mmCIF file of C-alpha atoms and ligand atoms in Angstrom:
data_model
loop_
_atom_site.group_PDB
_atom_site.id
_atom_site.type_symbol
_atom_site.label_atom_id
_atom_site.label_comp_id
_atom_site.label_asym_id
_atom_site.label_seq_id
_atom_site.Cartn_x
_atom_site.Cartn_y
_atom_site.Cartn_z
ATOM 1 C CA MET A 19 -8.709 2.555 -31.886
ATOM 2 C CA LYS A 20 -11.702 1.956 -29.638
ATOM 3 C CA LEU A 21 -13.364 -1.459 -29.658
ATOM 4 C CA LEU A 22 -16.557 -2.749 -28.082
ATOM 5 C CA VAL A 23 -16.711 -6.508 -27.485
ATOM 6 C CA VAL A 24 -20.283 -7.637 -26.822
ATOM 7 C CA GLY A 25 -20.332 -10.983 -25.005
ATOM 8 C CA GLY A 26 -16.636 -10.386 -24.329
ATOM 9 C CA ALA A 27 -16.592 -11.979 -20.845
ATOM 10 C CA GLY A 28 -17.135 -15.494 -22.258
ATOM 11 C CA TYR A 29 -14.605 -18.182 -23.207
ATOM 12 C CA VAL A 30 -13.334 -16.577 -26.441
ATOM 13 C CA GLY A 31 -13.632 -12.978 -25.207
ATOM 14 C CA SER A 32 -11.649 -13.657 -22.017
ATOM 15 C CA ALA A 33 -8.721 -14.824 -24.166
ATOM 16 C CA LEU A 34 -9.173 -12.134 -26.826
ATOM 17 C CA VAL A 35 -9.588 -8.983 -24.711
ATOM 18 C CA PRO A 36 -6.162 -9.147 -22.944
ATOM 19 C CA VAL A 37 -4.451 -9.551 -26.345
ATOM 20 C CA LEU A 38 -6.360 -6.587 -27.804
ATOM 21 C CA ILE A 39 -5.223 -4.483 -24.828
ATOM 22 C CA GLU A 40 -1.640 -5.673 -25.341
ATOM 23 C CA TYR A 41 -1.903 -4.445 -28.931
ATOM 24 C CA GLY A 42 -2.859 -0.982 -27.699
ATOM 25 C CA TYR A 43 -6.596 -1.029 -28.431
ATOM 26 C CA VAL A 44 -8.986 0.587 -25.974
ATOM 27 C CA VAL A 45 -11.492 -2.151 -25.141
ATOM 28 C CA ASP A 46 -14.935 -1.975 -23.556
ATOM 29 C CA VAL A 47 -17.117 -5.029 -22.950
ATOM 30 C CA ILE A 48 -20.870 -5.356 -22.575
ATOM 31 C CA ASP A 49 -21.820 -8.674 -21.035
ATOM 32 C CA LEU A 50 -24.339 -10.176 -18.618
ATOM 33 C CA LEU A 51 -21.469 -12.076 -16.947
ATOM 34 C CA TRP A 52 -23.296 -15.438 -16.976
ATOM 35 C CA PHE A 53 -19.976 -17.145 -16.313
ATOM 36 C CA GLY A 54 -18.378 -14.435 -14.154
ATOM 37 C CA ASN A 55 -15.728 -11.902 -15.055
ATOM 38 C CA GLU A 56 -12.091 -12.846 -15.622
ATOM 39 C CA LEU A 57 -11.291 -9.810 -17.773
ATOM 40 C CA PRO A 58 -8.259 -7.584 -17.142
ATOM 41 C CA ARG A 59 -8.797 -4.391 -15.152
ATOM 42 C CA GLU A 60 -7.708 -2.294 -18.176
ATOM 43 C CA SER A 61 -10.983 -3.146 -19.938
ATOM 44 C CA ARG A 62 -14.215 -1.375 -18.973
ATOM 45 C CA VAL A 63 -16.860 -4.010 -18.313
ATOM 46 C CA ILE A 64 -20.520 -3.010 -18.499
ATOM 47 C CA ASN A 65 -22.905 -5.562 -16.983
ATOM 48 C CA LYS A 66 -25.934 -5.082 -19.216
ATOM 49 C CA ASN A 67 -28.359 -7.135 -21.271
ATOM 50 C CA LEU A 68 -27.663 -6.485 -24.968
ATOM 51 C CA PHE A 69 -31.404 -6.549 -25.644
ATOM 52 C CA HIS A 70 -31.560 -3.351 -23.555
ATOM 53 C CA CYS A 71 -28.874 -1.572 -25.607
ATOM 54 C CA GLY A 72 -29.536 1.094 -28.217
ATOM 55 C CA VAL A 73 -27.638 3.382 -30.597
ATOM 56 C CA LYS A 74 -26.160 5.408 -27.700
ATOM 57 C CA ASP A 75 -24.334 2.333 -26.367
ATOM 58 C CA PHE A 76 -22.355 2.128 -29.627
ATOM 59 C CA GLU A 77 -21.344 5.774 -30.005
ATOM 60 C CA GLY A 78 -17.602 6.472 -30.063
ATOM 61 C CA TYR A 79 -16.465 2.985 -31.095
ATOM 62 C CA ASP A 80 -14.551 2.203 -34.299
ATOM 63 C CA GLN A 81 -15.444 -1.476 -34.356
ATOM 64 C CA VAL A 82 -17.835 -3.841 -32.590
ATOM 65 C CA ILE A 83 -17.118 -7.561 -32.071
ATOM 66 C CA PHE A 84 -20.067 -9.864 -31.343
ATOM 67 C CA LEU A 85 -19.269 -12.867 -29.114
ATOM 68 C CA ALA A 86 -22.599 -13.100 -27.285
ATOM 69 C CA GLY A 87 -25.664 -15.300 -27.564
ATOM 70 C CA LEU A 88 -25.986 -19.031 -26.925
ATOM 71 C CA SER A 89 -22.771 -20.777 -27.851
ATOM 72 C CA ASN A 90 -23.520 -24.482 -28.243
ATOM 73 C CA ASP A 91 -26.140 -27.039 -29.279
ATOM 74 C CA PRO A 92 -27.226 -28.122 -25.769
ATOM 75 C CA MET A 93 -28.137 -24.498 -24.846
ATOM 76 C CA ALA A 94 -29.858 -23.943 -28.201
ATOM 77 C CA ASN A 95 -31.859 -27.166 -27.881
ATOM 78 C CA PHE A 96 -32.775 -26.476 -24.255
ATOM 79 C CA ASN A 97 -34.356 -23.120 -25.098
ATOM 80 C CA PRO A 98 -34.780 -22.776 -28.884
ATOM 81 C CA ALA A 99 -36.814 -19.563 -28.553
ATOM 82 C CA VAL A 100 -34.061 -17.740 -26.643
ATOM 83 C CA ASN A 101 -31.546 -19.266 -29.069
ATOM 84 C CA PHE A 102 -33.274 -17.933 -32.176
ATOM 85 C CA VAL A 103 -33.628 -14.378 -30.831
ATOM 86 C CA SER A 104 -30.141 -14.264 -29.234
ATOM 87 C CA ASN A 105 -28.187 -15.737 -32.160
ATOM 88 C CA GLY A 106 -30.484 -14.928 -35.069
ATOM 89 C CA SER A 107 -32.030 -11.506 -34.392
ATOM 90 C CA LEU A 108 -29.854 -9.857 -31.736
ATOM 91 C CA PRO A 109 -26.713 -9.592 -33.943
ATOM 92 C CA SER A 110 -28.737 -7.818 -36.687
ATOM 93 C CA TYR A 111 -30.254 -5.409 -34.179
ATOM 94 C CA LEU A 112 -26.837 -4.613 -32.661
ATOM 95 C CA ALA A 113 -25.198 -4.190 -36.094
ATOM 96 C CA TYR A 114 -28.070 -1.887 -37.048
ATOM 97 C CA CYS A 115 -27.501 0.230 -33.897
ATOM 98 C CA ALA A 116 -23.723 0.215 -34.483
ATOM 99 C CA LYS A 117 -24.145 1.428 -38.052
ATOM 100 C CA LEU A 118 -26.464 4.250 -36.959
ATOM 101 C CA ALA A 119 -23.895 5.208 -34.290
ATOM 102 C CA GLY A 120 -21.157 5.589 -36.933
ATOM 103 C CA VAL A 121 -19.189 2.403 -36.157
ATOM 104 C CA LYS A 122 -17.013 1.438 -39.142
ATOM 105 C CA ARG A 123 -16.901 -2.382 -38.779
ATOM 106 C CA PHE A 124 -18.979 -5.131 -37.168
ATOM 107 C CA ILE A 125 -17.315 -8.519 -36.643
ATOM 108 C CA TYR A 126 -19.685 -11.401 -36.026
ATOM 109 C CA GLY A 127 -18.538 -14.555 -34.215
ATOM 110 C CA SER A 128 -20.174 -17.155 -36.430
ATOM 111 C CA SER A 129 -19.675 -20.907 -36.518
ATOM 112 C CA CYS A 130 -18.853 -23.710 -38.965
ATOM 113 C CA SER A 131 -21.969 -25.336 -37.446
ATOM 114 C CA VAL A 132 -23.866 -23.706 -40.303
ATOM 115 C CA TYR A 133 -22.541 -26.440 -42.655
ATOM 116 C CA GLY A 134 -24.577 -29.280 -41.072
ATOM 117 C CA TYR A 135 -24.001 -32.848 -42.266
ATOM 118 C CA THR A 136 -21.806 -32.712 -45.370
ATOM 119 C CA VAL A 137 -20.377 -35.264 -47.778
ATOM 120 C CA ASN A 138 -16.781 -35.272 -46.520
ATOM 121 C CA GLU A 139 -15.534 -32.741 -49.079
ATOM 122 C CA LEU A 140 -13.607 -29.635 -48.063
ATOM 123 C CA TYR A 141 -16.195 -26.844 -47.813
ATOM 124 C CA ASP A 142 -15.438 -23.238 -48.645
ATOM 125 C CA GLU A 143 -17.677 -20.254 -47.965
ATOM 126 C CA GLU A 144 -19.555 -20.785 -51.262
ATOM 127 C CA ALA A 145 -20.541 -24.358 -50.379
ATOM 128 C CA PRO A 146 -24.163 -25.164 -49.468
ATOM 129 C CA VAL A 147 -25.144 -24.785 -45.826
ATOM 130 C CA THR A 148 -27.359 -27.676 -44.787
ATOM 131 C CA CYS A 149 -27.836 -27.294 -41.015
ATOM 132 C CA SER A 150 -31.304 -28.169 -39.752
ATOM 133 C CA TYR A 151 -30.813 -27.776 -35.979
ATOM 134 C CA PRO A 152 -31.477 -24.641 -33.858
ATOM 135 C CA TYR A 153 -27.862 -23.583 -33.180
ATOM 136 C CA GLY A 154 -26.688 -23.854 -36.808
ATOM 137 C CA ILE A 155 -29.781 -22.178 -38.252
ATOM 138 C CA SER A 156 -29.585 -19.316 -35.762
ATOM 139 C CA LYS A 157 -25.873 -18.678 -36.448
ATOM 140 C CA LEU A 158 -26.689 -18.586 -40.171
ATOM 141 C CA GLN A 159 -29.541 -16.153 -39.557
ATOM 142 C CA GLY A 160 -27.189 -13.983 -37.483
ATOM 143 C CA GLU A 161 -24.626 -13.958 -40.294
ATOM 144 C CA ARG A 162 -27.142 -13.132 -42.986
ATOM 145 C CA GLY A 163 -28.735 -10.354 -40.958
ATOM 146 C CA VAL A 164 -25.494 -8.534 -40.184
ATOM 147 C CA LEU A 165 -24.137 -8.918 -43.729
ATOM 148 C CA GLN A 166 -27.294 -7.303 -45.055
ATOM 149 C CA LEU A 167 -26.124 -4.035 -43.448
ATOM 150 C CA GLN A 168 -22.740 -3.980 -45.170
ATOM 151 C CA ASP A 169 -21.977 -1.043 -47.475
ATOM 152 C CA LYS A 170 -19.008 1.179 -48.398
ATOM 153 C CA ASP A 171 -19.057 2.898 -44.972
ATOM 154 C CA PHE A 172 -19.861 -0.169 -42.870
ATOM 155 C CA SER A 173 -17.685 -3.257 -43.134
ATOM 156 C CA VAL A 174 -19.120 -6.543 -41.873
ATOM 157 C CA ILE A 175 -16.979 -9.623 -41.290
ATOM 158 C CA ALA A 176 -18.402 -12.979 -40.148
ATOM 159 C CA LEU A 177 -15.823 -15.434 -38.822
ATOM 160 C CA ARG A 178 -17.145 -19.000 -39.132
ATOM 161 C CA LYS A 179 -15.057 -20.580 -36.405
ATOM 162 C CA GLY A 180 -14.404 -24.284 -35.992
ATOM 163 C CA THR A 181 -14.739 -25.794 -32.507
ATOM 164 C CA VAL A 182 -12.484 -23.688 -30.321
ATOM 165 C CA SER A 183 -10.365 -25.429 -27.681
ATOM 166 C CA GLY A 184 -7.516 -24.588 -25.336
ATOM 167 C CA ARG A 185 -7.190 -22.697 -22.094
ATOM 168 C CA SER A 186 -8.990 -19.427 -21.461
ATOM 169 C CA PRO A 187 -9.221 -17.444 -18.200
ATOM 170 C CA ARG A 188 -12.988 -18.267 -18.447
ATOM 171 C CA MET A 189 -12.616 -21.987 -18.934
ATOM 172 C CA ARG A 190 -14.998 -24.417 -20.677
ATOM 173 C CA PHE A 191 -14.745 -28.216 -20.565
ATOM 174 C CA ASP A 192 -17.707 -28.778 -22.917
ATOM 175 C CA LEU A 193 -15.647 -28.310 -26.110
ATOM 176 C CA ILE A 194 -14.256 -31.312 -28.003
ATOM 177 C CA VAL A 195 -10.528 -31.223 -27.196
ATOM 178 C CA ASN A 196 -11.057 -29.743 -23.713
ATOM 179 C CA THR A 197 -13.592 -32.498 -22.896
ATOM 180 C CA MET A 198 -11.274 -35.266 -24.099
ATOM 181 C CA TYR A 199 -8.378 -33.751 -22.130
ATOM 182 C CA LYS A 200 -10.518 -33.605 -18.980
ATOM 183 C CA CYS A 201 -11.628 -37.250 -19.392
ATOM 184 C CA ALA A 202 -8.046 -38.380 -20.038
ATOM 185 C CA ILE A 203 -6.784 -36.650 -16.874
ATOM 186 C CA LYS A 204 -9.741 -37.420 -14.623
ATOM 187 C CA ASP A 205 -10.886 -40.884 -15.796
ATOM 188 C CA LYS A 206 -7.744 -42.054 -17.650
ATOM 189 C CA LYS A 207 -10.157 -42.851 -20.481
ATOM 190 C CA ILE A 208 -11.379 -41.067 -23.625
ATOM 191 C CA VAL A 209 -14.800 -41.937 -25.049
ATOM 192 C CA ILE A 210 -15.283 -41.334 -28.781
ATOM 193 C CA ASN A 211 -18.945 -41.181 -29.783
ATOM 194 C CA ASN A 212 -18.295 -41.437 -33.528
ATOM 195 C CA PRO A 213 -14.697 -41.651 -34.785
ATOM 196 C CA SER A 214 -15.423 -40.938 -38.485
ATOM 197 C CA ILE A 215 -17.092 -37.527 -38.044
ATOM 198 C CA TRP A 216 -15.083 -34.530 -39.332
ATOM 199 C CA ARG A 217 -14.618 -31.318 -37.350
ATOM 200 C CA PRO A 218 -12.522 -28.210 -37.940
ATOM 201 C CA ILE A 219 -10.605 -27.654 -34.704
ATOM 202 C CA LEU A 220 -9.488 -24.174 -33.695
ATOM 203 C CA HIS A 221 -6.809 -23.456 -31.079
ATOM 204 C CA ILE A 222 -8.024 -20.513 -28.997
ATOM 205 C CA SER A 223 -4.817 -18.598 -29.853
ATOM 206 C CA ASP A 224 -5.588 -19.027 -33.577
ATOM 207 C CA ALA A 225 -9.142 -17.785 -32.886
ATOM 208 C CA VAL A 226 -7.658 -14.706 -31.212
ATOM 209 C CA SER A 227 -5.349 -14.087 -34.177
ATOM 210 C CA ALA A 228 -8.301 -14.395 -36.592
ATOM 211 C CA TYR A 229 -10.121 -11.604 -34.705
ATOM 212 C CA LEU A 230 -6.942 -9.497 -34.760
ATOM 213 C CA ARG A 231 -6.588 -9.983 -38.532
ATOM 214 C CA ALA A 232 -10.253 -9.057 -39.030
ATOM 215 C CA ILE A 233 -9.893 -5.885 -36.927
ATOM 216 C CA GLN A 234 -6.756 -4.889 -38.841
ATOM 217 C CA ALA A 235 -8.117 -5.697 -42.322
ATOM 218 C CA ASP A 236 -8.675 -2.930 -44.858
ATOM 219 C CA TYR A 237 -12.123 -1.379 -44.366
ATOM 220 C CA GLY A 238 -12.960 -2.350 -47.962
ATOM 221 C CA ILE A 239 -13.075 -6.001 -46.848
ATOM 222 C CA SER A 240 -16.344 -7.624 -45.807
ATOM 223 C CA GLY A 241 -17.749 -11.137 -46.005
ATOM 224 C CA VAL A 242 -17.800 -14.607 -44.500
ATOM 225 C CA PHE A 243 -14.545 -16.395 -43.616
ATOM 226 C CA ASN A 244 -13.980 -19.949 -42.386
ATOM 227 C CA ILE A 245 -11.503 -20.068 -39.509
ATOM 228 C CA ALA A 246 -9.827 -23.286 -38.321
ATOM 229 C CA SER A 247 -6.437 -24.576 -37.188
ATOM 230 C CA ASP A 248 -6.932 -27.988 -38.781
ATOM 231 C CA ASN A 249 -9.595 -30.458 -39.935
ATOM 232 C CA CYS A 250 -9.614 -33.795 -38.088
ATOM 233 C CA THR A 251 -11.932 -36.722 -37.569
ATOM 234 C CA VAL A 252 -13.106 -37.130 -33.989
ATOM 235 C CA GLY A 253 -11.138 -40.404 -33.944
ATOM 236 C CA GLN A 254 -7.949 -38.542 -34.933
ATOM 237 C CA VAL A 255 -8.579 -35.928 -32.224
ATOM 238 C CA GLY A 256 -8.930 -38.740 -29.669
ATOM 239 C CA ASP A 257 -5.655 -40.349 -30.766
ATOM 240 C CA LEU A 258 -3.805 -37.025 -30.580
ATOM 241 C CA VAL A 259 -5.202 -36.191 -27.122
ATOM 242 C CA LYS A 260 -4.345 -39.696 -25.846
ATOM 243 C CA GLU A 261 -0.790 -39.490 -27.223
ATOM 244 C CA GLU A 262 -0.133 -36.017 -25.820
ATOM 245 C CA VAL A 263 -1.629 -36.690 -22.364
ATOM 246 C CA GLU A 264 0.371 -39.927 -22.109
ATOM 247 C CA LYS A 265 3.511 -37.978 -23.048
ATOM 248 C CA GLN A 266 2.768 -35.191 -20.547
ATOM 249 C CA THR A 267 1.730 -37.395 -17.595
ATOM 250 C CA GLY A 268 3.472 -40.733 -18.234
ATOM 251 C CA GLN A 269 0.151 -42.481 -17.571
ATOM 252 C CA LYS A 270 -1.701 -44.907 -19.855
ATOM 253 C CA ILE A 271 -4.996 -43.585 -21.288
ATOM 254 C CA SER A 272 -7.591 -46.036 -22.628
ATOM 255 C CA MET A 273 -10.048 -45.395 -25.479
ATOM 256 C CA LYS A 274 -13.687 -46.421 -25.859
ATOM 257 C CA ILE A 275 -15.130 -46.169 -29.368
ATOM 258 C CA LYS A 276 -18.903 -45.884 -29.806
ATOM 259 C CA ASP A 277 -21.072 -45.651 -32.909
ATOM 260 C CA ILE A 278 -23.470 -42.819 -32.069
ATOM 261 C CA LYS A 279 -25.069 -40.878 -34.957
ATOM 262 C CA ASP A 280 -24.119 -37.201 -35.260
ATOM 263 C CA PHE A 281 -25.984 -34.425 -37.083
ATOM 264 C CA ARG A 282 -22.788 -32.432 -37.739
ATOM 265 C CA ASN A 283 -19.977 -33.526 -40.045
ATOM 266 C CA TYR A 284 -17.864 -30.995 -41.925
ATOM 267 C CA LYS A 285 -14.337 -29.980 -42.847
ATOM 268 C CA VAL A 286 -13.601 -26.514 -44.125
ATOM 269 C CA SER A 287 -11.124 -24.617 -46.239
ATOM 270 C CA TYR A 288 -9.751 -21.422 -44.672
ATOM 271 C CA ASN A 289 -7.945 -20.262 -47.815
ATOM 272 C CA LYS A 290 -10.202 -17.221 -48.162
ATOM 273 C CA ALA A 291 -9.180 -15.992 -44.694
ATOM 274 C CA LYS A 292 -5.519 -16.604 -45.612
ATOM 275 C CA THR A 293 -5.865 -14.637 -48.844
ATOM 276 C CA PHE A 294 -7.987 -11.711 -47.688
ATOM 277 C CA LEU A 295 -7.237 -11.379 -43.964
ATOM 278 C CA GLY A 296 -3.690 -12.760 -43.808
ATOM 279 C CA TYR A 297 -4.923 -15.362 -41.300
ATOM 280 C CA GLU A 298 -2.395 -18.152 -40.767
ATOM 281 C CA PRO A 299 -3.094 -20.822 -38.130
ATOM 282 C CA GLN A 300 -0.045 -21.635 -35.994
ATOM 283 C CA HIS A 301 -1.256 -24.489 -33.814
ATOM 284 C CA THR A 302 -2.137 -28.198 -33.831
ATOM 285 C CA VAL A 303 -4.414 -30.363 -31.678
ATOM 286 C CA SER A 304 -1.314 -31.522 -29.771
ATOM 287 C CA ASP A 305 -0.498 -27.850 -29.043
ATOM 288 C CA ILE A 306 -3.999 -27.444 -27.571
ATOM 289 C CA VAL A 307 -3.366 -30.333 -25.166
ATOM 290 C CA THR A 308 0.043 -28.933 -24.209
ATOM 291 C CA HIS A 309 -1.576 -25.539 -23.635
ATOM 292 C CA LEU A 310 -4.329 -27.093 -21.504
ATOM 293 C CA HIS A 311 -1.861 -29.108 -19.468
ATOM 294 C CA GLN A 312 0.425 -26.136 -18.798
ATOM 295 C CA HIS A 313 -2.477 -24.662 -16.797
ATOM 296 C CA HIS A 314 -3.740 -27.913 -15.170
ATOM 297 C CA GLU A 315 -3.170 -26.658 -11.620
ATOM 298 C CA GLU A 316 -5.661 -23.815 -12.014
ATOM 299 C CA TYR A 317 -8.735 -25.930 -12.994
ATOM 300 C CA GLY A 318 -9.499 -27.411 -9.549
ATOM 301 C CA ASP A 319 -12.702 -29.462 -9.743
ATOM 302 C CA PHE A 320 -13.234 -30.454 -13.408
ATOM 303 C CA GLU A 321 -16.927 -30.928 -12.633
ATOM 304 C CA ASP A 322 -17.486 -27.334 -11.490
ATOM 305 C CA ASP A 323 -20.785 -26.275 -13.132
ATOM 306 C CA ASN A 324 -19.201 -23.061 -14.418
ATOM 307 C CA PHE A 325 -17.120 -25.089 -16.918
ATOM 308 C CA TYR A 326 -20.282 -26.340 -18.634
ATOM 309 C CA ASN A 327 -22.473 -23.786 -20.406
ATOM 310 C CA ILE A 328 -25.645 -25.860 -20.301
ATOM 311 C CA ARG A 329 -25.494 -26.273 -16.510
ATOM 312 C CA VAL A 330 -25.108 -22.521 -15.949
ATOM 313 C CA PHE A 331 -27.824 -21.787 -18.496
ATOM 314 C CA LYS A 332 -30.336 -24.118 -16.815
ATOM 315 C CA LYS A 333 -29.656 -22.495 -13.423
ATOM 316 C CA LEU A 334 -30.095 -18.990 -14.903
ATOM 317 C CA GLU A 335 -33.391 -20.023 -16.451
ATOM 318 C CA LEU A 336 -34.606 -21.409 -13.125
ATOM 319 C CA LYS A 337 -33.837 -18.005 -11.577
ATOM 320 C CA GLU A 338 -35.623 -16.361 -14.551
ATOM 321 C CA GLN A 339 -32.426 -14.504 -15.490
ATOM 322 C CA ILE A 340 -32.597 -15.422 -19.180
HETATM 323 N N1 NAD B 13 -16.569 -21.668 -28.395
HETATM 324 C C1 NAD B 13 -16.647 -22.186 -29.618
HETATM 325 O O1 NAD B 13 -16.147 -23.297 -29.884
HETATM 326 C C2 NAD B 13 -17.315 -21.422 -30.728
HETATM 327 C C3 NAD B 13 -17.217 -21.918 -32.033
HETATM 328 C C4 NAD B 13 -17.835 -21.214 -33.066
HETATM 329 C C5 NAD B 13 -18.538 -20.068 -32.786
HETATM 330 N N2 NAD B 13 -18.640 -19.607 -31.499
HETATM 331 C C6 NAD B 13 -19.376 -18.361 -31.250
HETATM 332 O O2 NAD B 13 -18.440 -17.440 -30.693
HETATM 333 C C7 NAD B 13 -19.073 -16.630 -29.695
HETATM 334 C C8 NAD B 13 -18.289 -16.728 -28.375
HETATM 335 O O3 NAD B 13 -18.249 -18.096 -27.936
HETATM 336 P P1 NAD B 13 -17.826 -18.433 -26.434
HETATM 337 O O4 NAD B 13 -17.421 -19.853 -26.396
HETATM 338 O O5 NAD B 13 -16.905 -17.380 -25.939
HETATM 339 O O6 NAD B 13 -19.231 -18.272 -25.690
HETATM 340 P P2 NAD B 13 -19.549 -18.136 -24.115
HETATM 341 O O7 NAD B 13 -20.839 -18.864 -23.910
HETATM 342 O O8 NAD B 13 -18.380 -18.530 -23.301
HETATM 343 O O9 NAD B 13 -19.774 -16.568 -23.911
HETATM 344 C C9 NAD B 13 -20.904 -15.875 -24.328
HETATM 345 C C10 NAD B 13 -20.972 -14.584 -23.496
HETATM 346 O O10 NAD B 13 -22.097 -13.815 -23.965
HETATM 347 C C11 NAD B 13 -22.758 -13.252 -22.848
HETATM 348 N N3 NAD B 13 -24.154 -13.003 -23.249
HETATM 349 C C12 NAD B 13 -25.014 -13.873 -23.830
HETATM 350 N N4 NAD B 13 -26.197 -13.271 -24.075
HETATM 351 C C13 NAD B 13 -26.086 -11.981 -23.640
HETATM 352 C C14 NAD B 13 -26.955 -10.850 -23.622
HETATM 353 N N5 NAD B 13 -28.216 -10.924 -24.061
HETATM 354 N N6 NAD B 13 -26.482 -9.686 -23.140
HETATM 355 C C15 NAD B 13 -25.207 -9.585 -22.653
HETATM 356 N N7 NAD B 13 -24.341 -10.620 -22.636
HETATM 357 C C16 NAD B 13 -24.770 -11.797 -23.129
HETATM 358 C C17 NAD B 13 -22.621 -14.303 -21.730
HETATM 359 O O11 NAD B 13 -22.726 -13.703 -20.448
HETATM 360 C C18 NAD B 13 -21.208 -14.851 -22.001
HETATM 361 O O12 NAD B 13 -20.240 -14.174 -21.237
HETATM 362 C C19 NAD B 13 -20.523 -17.111 -29.597
HETATM 363 O O13 NAD B 13 -21.331 -16.246 -30.388
HETATM 364 C C20 NAD B 13 -20.484 -18.498 -30.226
HETATM 365 O O14 NAD B 13 -21.721 -18.836 -30.834
HETATM 366 C C21 NAD B 13 -18.024 -20.257 -30.474
#
C-alpha cells in the first residue's frame, strides 16, 4: 500500500513514518521541513508547500495522512490568519484533491483542543465543542471540511489526539510532559500553572498505533475518534513526572504551584476508537518520562530553538517563509 504523509517531517510524522516503513508500507512525505528532516532514507521526502500542490501530487496513493499546519496555540495566536488557512482550509483542499486523484482514505490529524473549556465530564465525540480560540476553531474547521467529502468510495477519519508527548527523532519540548521533564532535568523544578485543569495525554507510541489502526481499518469506516493514553489533571502529570525523574536520576525535584487561568480543560473518552478501530493505548505518563529519559543524551541544549515551534515559526515569518 502506498501512503502520502503531508506534514510528515514534524514531531508526530518523524515517529510515525519509520513504523509505517517497518510495516511494509511505501511512504512518501510532502513537507516544507520547517524543523529539518529526520526521516529515514527509505521514505521519499518532497520539500514543497502544500498550498502549491494539486490533484497530480496525490495520484497513485491509497491513503493520505494530514499532519501539517500550525500545531499549537502560540503559533495560532501569533499568526491567526495563517492558522485559519493552514488548519481550517488547507485540509479540505488537500482532501478534495486526494478524492479527485482516486485516493481511498484521508486521515486528518485533529486535536482534542476542539473541546475548549468543559465541565469536567468525560467527553465523547458527540459532546458539544466549545473552543473559542484560533487553534481549536481551526482544527474543528479542518475536521468538518474533510468529513464533508466522505462517501462510499472515500473514507475520512479524523483523529482527535490528546497532547502528544515522548521522544521523537524531531523533538519538541513545548508539549506538556516533555516540558515538565525538561524543567525537572534542567532546573530541578517543575512549575504547574493550574493543577486542576484536565488534559488527555497521549504517548507518542500510542499516537503512532492510532494512525496504524486508522490506516488498517475497513474502508467502510469514517468519522471522528478521540485518541488518548489517559486523562490526567495537570497537577497529576506534575506529580508523575516528579516521581519518575526522581526515580531515574536519584535527584530531588521541587514543585511550584501557580493559579493561572486556562482556556482549555477537557477529558475525553476513547471508547469509540477502541470499538471501531481496535485502538488500545499501552502507555502511561510514567512511561513517557522513561521513554524521554532513555534518550536524554541525544537532546544536547534543551533551549535549542528547534525544540520550540513558536521560536522557529517567528524566525520563518521574519524571513517571509510562511
Ligand atoms: N503534537 C501534538 O501534541 C498534537 C496534538 C493534537 C493534534 N496535533 C496535530 O497533529 C499534526 C502533527 O503535529 P506535530 O506535533 O507533528 O506538528 P509539527 O509542528 O511538529 O509538524 C508540522 C509539520 O508540517 C509541516 N508544514 C506545515 N505547513 C506546511 C505547508 N503549508 N506545506 C508543507 N509542509 C507544511 C512543517 O514543516 C512540519 O514539519 C498537526 O496537524 C497538529 O495540529 C498535534
